[in-house]
């Protein structure tokens, strides 16, 4: 059952002994090895890992796992790979090498990005319409207190929904490190701006913010300014609720 489970994994997986001899490879690994002959070498009726880049990573991986991008093979495919050291009381008993087809990963990421973008757009459009109608209701006037309360409740929930949709897009950005816009900025200043934005909500809930920056060696950090500000907003907004 265990071997069947490993063979069900669509990515090539190799389990190696301490001398880089292959103890096990799943079906995907066998298929890849037949296509890219430089990956393994047959000695004394046993397969050994033979790719120079993989051997280099195996030599470097003494404790924790290593993730490497861009392993090019002779069949034209490009793989990302994870190398894990099999340890027992700090003694190595071999390695696990797991390869991920870059083309497959790219296709999956494209489909996921397309899905999130479409869902976000489909949700934002009706939310904008609801906001517009709420503005019209408020401008009409002659609303009693109960009606005003209902309008406010609808507006608050629309804002919450909008923030959730934006959070979906921000999570997608976080997963795509290339899109992060790093800059050096004043963290204290951005935190104070978020607190100022949430002050009306905090006062309504009778919540008081207390700031203490004494533990910071410097107020400046390097990060994606927009995402950090959004993170601070979400944390404080949830605390108020």
mmCIF file of C-alpha atoms in Angstrom:
data_model
loop_
_atom_site.group_PDB
_atom_site.id
_atom_site.type_symbol
_atom_site.label_atom_id
_atom_site.label_comp_id
_atom_site.label_asym_id
_atom_site.label_seq_id
_atom_site.Cartn_x
_atom_site.Cartn_y
_atom_site.Cartn_z
ATOM 1 C CA UNK A 1 0.000 0.000 0.000
ATOM 2 C CA UNK A 2 2.878 2.361 0.807
ATOM 3 C CA UNK A 3 4.537 1.754 -2.566
ATOM 4 C CA UNK A 4 1.205 2.248 -4.330
ATOM 5 C CA UNK A 5 0.792 5.576 -2.529
ATOM 6 C CA UNK A 6 4.218 6.780 -3.661
ATOM 7 C CA UNK A 7 3.531 5.655 -7.232
ATOM 8 C CA UNK A 8 0.341 7.702 -7.188
ATOM 9 C CA UNK A 9 2.414 10.882 -6.716
ATOM 10 C CA UNK A 10 2.618 12.554 -10.146
ATOM 11 C CA UNK A 11 6.094 13.979 -9.443
ATOM 12 C CA UNK A 12 9.350 11.998 -9.714
ATOM 13 C CA UNK A 13 10.485 10.820 -6.267
ATOM 14 C CA UNK A 14 13.792 9.111 -5.451
ATOM 15 C CA UNK A 15 14.803 7.587 -2.101
ATOM 16 C CA UNK A 16 18.593 7.302 -1.907
ATOM 17 C CA UNK A 17 20.971 5.491 0.400
ATOM 18 C CA UNK A 18 23.970 7.255 1.973
ATOM 19 C CA UNK A 19 26.139 6.388 -1.066
ATOM 20 C CA UNK A 20 23.508 7.877 -3.461
ATOM 21 C CA UNK A 21 22.287 4.404 -4.476
ATOM 22 C CA UNK A 22 18.597 4.418 -5.414
ATOM 23 C CA UNK A 23 16.610 2.390 -2.884
ATOM 24 C CA UNK A 24 13.274 3.324 -4.425
ATOM 25 C CA UNK A 25 11.837 5.432 -7.219
ATOM 26 C CA UNK A 26 8.187 5.862 -8.002
ATOM 27 C CA UNK A 27 6.675 5.373 -11.453
ATOM 28 C CA UNK A 28 7.086 9.042 -12.380
ATOM 29 C CA UNK A 29 10.789 8.832 -11.475
ATOM 30 C CA UNK A 30 11.218 5.687 -13.599
ATOM 31 C CA UNK A 31 9.574 7.410 -16.570
ATOM 32 C CA UNK A 32 11.817 10.454 -16.156
ATOM 33 C CA UNK A 33 14.965 8.339 -15.791
ATOM 34 C CA UNK A 34 14.181 6.575 -19.086
ATOM 35 C CA UNK A 35 13.804 9.954 -20.826
ATOM 36 C CA UNK A 36 16.815 11.688 -19.245
ATOM 37 C CA UNK A 37 19.660 9.162 -19.205
ATOM 38 C CA UNK A 38 22.088 11.482 -17.391
ATOM 39 C CA UNK A 39 19.998 11.403 -14.214
ATOM 40 C CA UNK A 40 20.994 7.877 -13.089
ATOM 41 C CA UNK A 41 23.936 5.553 -13.613
ATOM 42 C CA UNK A 42 23.693 1.746 -13.470
ATOM 43 C CA UNK A 43 26.480 0.082 -11.459
ATOM 44 C CA UNK A 44 26.499 -3.527 -10.212
ATOM 45 C CA UNK A 45 22.816 -3.857 -11.124
ATOM 46 C CA UNK A 46 22.000 -0.846 -8.916
ATOM 47 C CA UNK A 47 21.037 2.650 -9.971
ATOM 48 C CA UNK A 48 22.973 5.582 -8.544
ATOM 49 C CA UNK A 49 22.173 9.266 -8.745
ATOM 50 C CA UNK A 50 24.461 10.680 -11.412
ATOM 51 C CA UNK A 51 23.363 14.267 -12.142
ATOM 52 C CA UNK A 52 26.135 16.706 -11.028
ATOM 53 C CA UNK A 53 23.702 19.345 -9.727
ATOM 54 C CA UNK A 54 21.743 16.825 -7.662
ATOM 55 C CA UNK A 55 24.957 15.326 -6.289
ATOM 56 C CA UNK A 56 26.131 18.797 -5.288
ATOM 57 C CA UNK A 57 22.892 19.435 -3.401
ATOM 58 C CA UNK A 58 23.131 16.034 -1.698
ATOM 59 C CA UNK A 59 26.633 16.906 -0.487
ATOM 60 C CA UNK A 60 25.482 20.296 0.829
ATOM 61 C CA UNK A 61 22.348 18.984 2.554
ATOM 62 C CA UNK A 62 23.608 17.944 5.998
ATOM 63 C CA UNK A 63 20.656 18.865 8.214
ATOM 64 C CA UNK A 64 17.600 20.581 6.753
ATOM 65 C CA UNK A 65 15.986 20.340 3.347
ATOM 66 C CA UNK A 66 17.112 22.274 0.295
ATOM 67 C CA UNK A 67 14.888 23.750 -2.410
ATOM 68 C CA UNK A 68 16.514 24.423 -5.774
ATOM 69 C CA UNK A 69 15.065 25.871 -8.965
ATOM 70 C CA UNK A 70 15.933 25.230 -12.574
ATOM 71 C CA UNK A 71 17.336 21.701 -12.946
ATOM 72 C CA UNK A 72 17.642 21.288 -16.717
ATOM 73 C CA UNK A 73 17.580 17.772 -18.177
ATOM 74 C CA UNK A 74 18.533 16.412 -21.581
ATOM 75 C CA UNK A 75 14.903 15.738 -22.531
ATOM 76 C CA UNK A 76 14.291 19.510 -22.532
ATOM 77 C CA UNK A 77 12.324 19.612 -19.282
ATOM 78 C CA UNK A 78 13.116 21.915 -16.369
ATOM 79 C CA UNK A 79 12.473 20.811 -12.789
ATOM 80 C CA UNK A 80 12.487 22.387 -9.365
ATOM 81 C CA UNK A 81 13.590 19.988 -6.678
ATOM 82 C CA UNK A 82 13.402 19.418 -2.933
ATOM 83 C CA UNK A 83 16.141 17.449 -1.202
ATOM 84 C CA UNK A 84 15.471 16.099 2.299
ATOM 85 C CA UNK A 85 17.988 14.450 4.609
ATOM 86 C CA UNK A 86 16.745 11.285 6.350
ATOM 87 C CA UNK A 87 17.964 11.738 9.923
ATOM 88 C CA UNK A 88 17.760 9.652 13.084
ATOM 89 C CA UNK A 89 19.477 11.181 16.139
ATOM 90 C CA UNK A 90 21.432 13.468 13.813
ATOM 91 C CA UNK A 91 22.712 10.472 11.830
ATOM 92 C CA UNK A 92 21.967 10.449 8.114
ATOM 93 C CA UNK A 93 20.441 7.363 6.543
ATOM 94 C CA UNK A 94 19.999 8.784 3.066
ATOM 95 C CA UNK A 95 18.007 11.389 1.137
ATOM 96 C CA UNK A 96 14.657 11.936 -0.485
ATOM 97 C CA UNK A 97 14.754 13.805 -3.800
ATOM 98 C CA UNK A 98 11.447 15.136 -5.129
ATOM 99 C CA UNK A 99 11.271 16.831 -8.544
ATOM 100 C CA UNK A 100 8.564 19.222 -9.734
ATOM 101 C CA UNK A 101 8.000 19.836 -13.424
ATOM 102 C CA UNK A 102 8.362 23.614 -13.930
ATOM 103 C CA UNK A 103 5.897 23.583 -16.851
ATOM 104 C CA UNK A 104 3.306 21.825 -14.676
ATOM 105 C CA UNK A 105 3.846 24.264 -11.801
ATOM 106 C CA UNK A 106 3.547 27.229 -14.154
ATOM 107 C CA UNK A 107 0.293 25.904 -15.593
ATOM 108 C CA UNK A 108 -1.166 25.329 -12.131
ATOM 109 C CA UNK A 109 -0.189 28.848 -11.017
ATOM 110 C CA UNK A 110 -1.702 30.374 -14.152
ATOM 111 C CA UNK A 111 -4.995 28.546 -13.594
ATOM 112 C CA UNK A 112 -5.062 29.570 -9.934
ATOM 113 C CA UNK A 113 -4.309 33.212 -10.745
ATOM 114 C CA UNK A 114 -7.005 33.225 -13.427
ATOM 115 C CA UNK A 115 -9.522 31.714 -10.998
ATOM 116 C CA UNK A 116 -8.770 34.223 -8.222
ATOM 117 C CA UNK A 117 -8.872 37.158 -10.640
ATOM 118 C CA UNK A 118 -12.211 36.066 -12.110
ATOM 119 C CA UNK A 119 -13.771 35.405 -8.706
ATOM 120 C CA UNK A 120 -12.538 38.761 -7.374
ATOM 121 C CA UNK A 121 -13.937 40.593 -10.398
ATOM 122 C CA UNK A 122 -17.269 38.778 -10.168
ATOM 123 C CA UNK A 123 -17.548 39.736 -6.497
ATOM 124 C CA UNK A 124 -16.373 43.334 -6.846
ATOM 125 C CA UNK A 125 -18.912 44.264 -9.525
ATOM 126 C CA UNK A 126 -22.078 43.620 -7.447
ATOM 127 C CA UNK A 127 -20.407 45.141 -4.370
ATOM 128 C CA UNK A 128 -19.820 48.382 -6.280
ATOM 129 C CA UNK A 129 -23.457 48.403 -7.408
ATOM 130 C CA UNK A 130 -24.648 47.918 -3.818
ATOM 131 C CA UNK A 131 -22.401 50.771 -2.665
ATOM 132 C CA UNK A 132 -23.828 53.016 -5.376
ATOM 133 C CA UNK A 133 -27.430 52.268 -4.392
ATOM 134 C CA UNK A 134 -26.624 52.870 -0.724
ATOM 135 C CA UNK A 135 -25.251 56.313 -1.599
ATOM 136 C CA UNK A 136 -28.450 57.062 -3.504
ATOM 137 C CA UNK A 137 -30.556 55.970 -0.522
ATOM 138 C CA UNK A 138 -28.607 58.222 1.829
ATOM 139 C CA UNK A 139 -28.962 61.197 -0.538
ATOM 140 C CA UNK A 140 -32.715 60.689 -0.808
ATOM 141 C CA UNK A 141 -33.083 61.646 2.847
ATOM 142 C CA UNK A 142 -36.264 61.225 4.883
ATOM 143 C CA UNK A 143 -34.927 57.977 6.367
ATOM 144 C CA UNK A 144 -35.990 57.222 9.913
ATOM 145 C CA UNK A 145 -33.466 55.980 12.487
ATOM 146 C CA UNK A 146 -34.269 52.329 11.895
ATOM 147 C CA UNK A 147 -33.825 52.710 8.142
ATOM 148 C CA UNK A 148 -30.571 54.595 8.653
ATOM 149 C CA UNK A 149 -29.352 51.769 10.858
ATOM 150 C CA UNK A 150 -30.154 49.187 8.178
ATOM 151 C CA UNK A 151 -28.374 51.256 5.531
ATOM 152 C CA UNK A 152 -25.317 51.527 7.786
ATOM 153 C CA UNK A 153 -25.302 47.786 8.507
ATOM 154 C CA UNK A 154 -25.460 46.990 4.801
ATOM 155 C CA UNK A 155 -22.656 49.460 4.115
ATOM 156 C CA UNK A 156 -20.449 48.000 6.850
ATOM 157 C CA UNK A 157 -20.928 44.466 5.531
ATOM 158 C CA UNK A 158 -20.196 45.576 1.972
ATOM 159 C CA UNK A 159 -16.931 47.108 3.205
ATOM 160 C CA UNK A 160 -16.055 43.888 5.021
ATOM 161 C CA UNK A 161 -16.749 41.889 1.883
ATOM 162 C CA UNK A 162 -14.609 44.255 -0.188
ATOM 163 C CA UNK A 163 -11.717 43.797 2.219
ATOM 164 C CA UNK A 164 -12.063 40.008 1.978
ATOM 165 C CA UNK A 165 -11.926 40.190 -1.816
ATOM 166 C CA UNK A 166 -8.844 42.427 -1.635
ATOM 167 C CA UNK A 167 -7.279 39.957 0.802
ATOM 168 C CA UNK A 168 -7.676 37.198 -1.802
ATOM 169 C CA UNK A 169 -5.715 39.280 -4.294
ATOM 170 C CA UNK A 170 -3.087 40.165 -1.689
ATOM 171 C CA UNK A 171 -2.579 36.489 -0.839
ATOM 172 C CA UNK A 172 -2.032 35.791 -4.518
ATOM 173 C CA UNK A 173 0.589 38.560 -4.591
ATOM 174 C CA UNK A 174 2.308 37.106 -1.529
ATOM 175 C CA UNK A 175 2.629 33.767 -3.292
ATOM 176 C CA UNK A 176 4.276 35.431 -6.283
ATOM 177 C CA UNK A 177 7.410 36.861 -4.718
ATOM 178 C CA UNK A 178 8.443 38.556 -7.976
ATOM 179 C CA UNK A 179 5.488 40.962 -7.676
ATOM 180 C CA UNK A 180 6.423 42.222 -4.210
ATOM 181 C CA UNK A 181 7.458 45.865 -4.283
ATOM 182 C CA UNK A 182 10.211 46.186 -1.690
ATOM 183 C CA UNK A 183 11.100 49.616 -0.325
ATOM 184 C CA UNK A 184 12.547 51.137 2.846
ATOM 185 C CA UNK A 185 9.930 53.046 4.837
ATOM 186 C CA UNK A 186 9.026 54.252 8.324
ATOM 187 C CA UNK A 187 7.051 51.446 9.985
ATOM 188 C CA UNK A 188 5.949 53.676 12.872
ATOM 189 C CA UNK A 189 4.591 56.268 10.484
ATOM 190 C CA UNK A 190 2.567 53.673 8.546
ATOM 191 C CA UNK A 191 1.241 52.165 11.775
ATOM 192 C CA UNK A 192 0.144 55.601 12.976
ATOM 193 C CA UNK A 193 -1.660 56.162 9.662
ATOM 194 C CA UNK A 194 -3.581 52.885 10.068
ATOM 195 C CA UNK A 195 -4.494 53.765 13.649
ATOM 196 C CA UNK A 196 -5.798 57.127 12.474
ATOM 197 C CA UNK A 197 -7.931 55.443 9.802
ATOM 198 C CA UNK A 198 -9.452 53.063 12.359
ATOM 199 C CA UNK A 199 -9.883 55.602 15.141
ATOM 200 C CA UNK A 200 -13.592 56.270 14.383
ATOM 201 C CA UNK A 201 -14.385 52.548 14.539
ATOM 202 C CA UNK A 202 -12.317 52.169 17.714
ATOM 203 C CA UNK A 203 -14.096 55.075 19.420
ATOM 204 C CA UNK A 204 -17.451 53.610 18.482
ATOM 205 C CA UNK A 205 -16.457 50.302 20.104
ATOM 206 C CA UNK A 206 -14.836 52.160 23.054
ATOM 207 C CA UNK A 207 -11.436 50.679 22.180
ATOM 208 C CA UNK A 208 -8.235 52.586 22.942
ATOM 209 C CA UNK A 209 -4.988 52.045 21.052
ATOM 210 C CA UNK A 210 -1.726 52.015 23.013
ATOM 211 C CA UNK A 211 1.529 52.333 21.081
ATOM 212 C CA UNK A 212 4.994 51.339 22.268
ATOM 213 C CA UNK A 213 7.879 51.606 19.835
ATOM 214 C CA UNK A 214 10.663 51.544 22.443
ATOM 215 C CA UNK A 215 11.710 48.009 21.496
ATOM 216 C CA UNK A 216 12.494 48.973 17.903
ATOM 217 C CA UNK A 217 16.137 49.735 17.181
ATOM 218 C CA UNK A 218 15.066 51.719 14.119
ATOM 219 C CA UNK A 219 11.634 52.720 12.783
ATOM 220 C CA UNK A 220 12.670 51.831 9.227
ATOM 221 C CA UNK A 221 12.089 48.428 7.647
ATOM 222 C CA UNK A 222 12.418 46.982 4.120
ATOM 223 C CA UNK A 223 9.245 45.303 2.851
ATOM 224 C CA UNK A 224 6.242 45.752 0.576
ATOM 225 C CA UNK A 225 4.769 48.919 2.039
ATOM 226 C CA UNK A 226 1.241 48.331 0.712
ATOM 227 C CA UNK A 227 1.025 44.762 2.014
ATOM 228 C CA UNK A 228 2.426 45.681 5.438
ATOM 229 C CA UNK A 229 -0.107 48.480 5.758
ATOM 230 C CA UNK A 230 -2.908 46.113 4.715
ATOM 231 C CA UNK A 231 -1.696 43.565 7.272
ATOM 232 C CA UNK A 232 -1.703 46.155 10.052
ATOM 233 C CA UNK A 233 -5.174 47.287 9.018
ATOM 234 C CA UNK A 234 -6.550 43.730 9.101
ATOM 235 C CA UNK A 235 -4.975 42.952 12.485
ATOM 236 C CA UNK A 236 -6.219 46.122 14.169
ATOM 237 C CA UNK A 237 -9.613 45.967 12.486
ATOM 238 C CA UNK A 238 -10.112 42.418 13.759
ATOM 239 C CA UNK A 239 -8.963 43.475 17.232
ATOM 240 C CA UNK A 240 -11.596 46.216 17.293
ATOM 241 C CA UNK A 241 -14.319 43.764 16.312
#
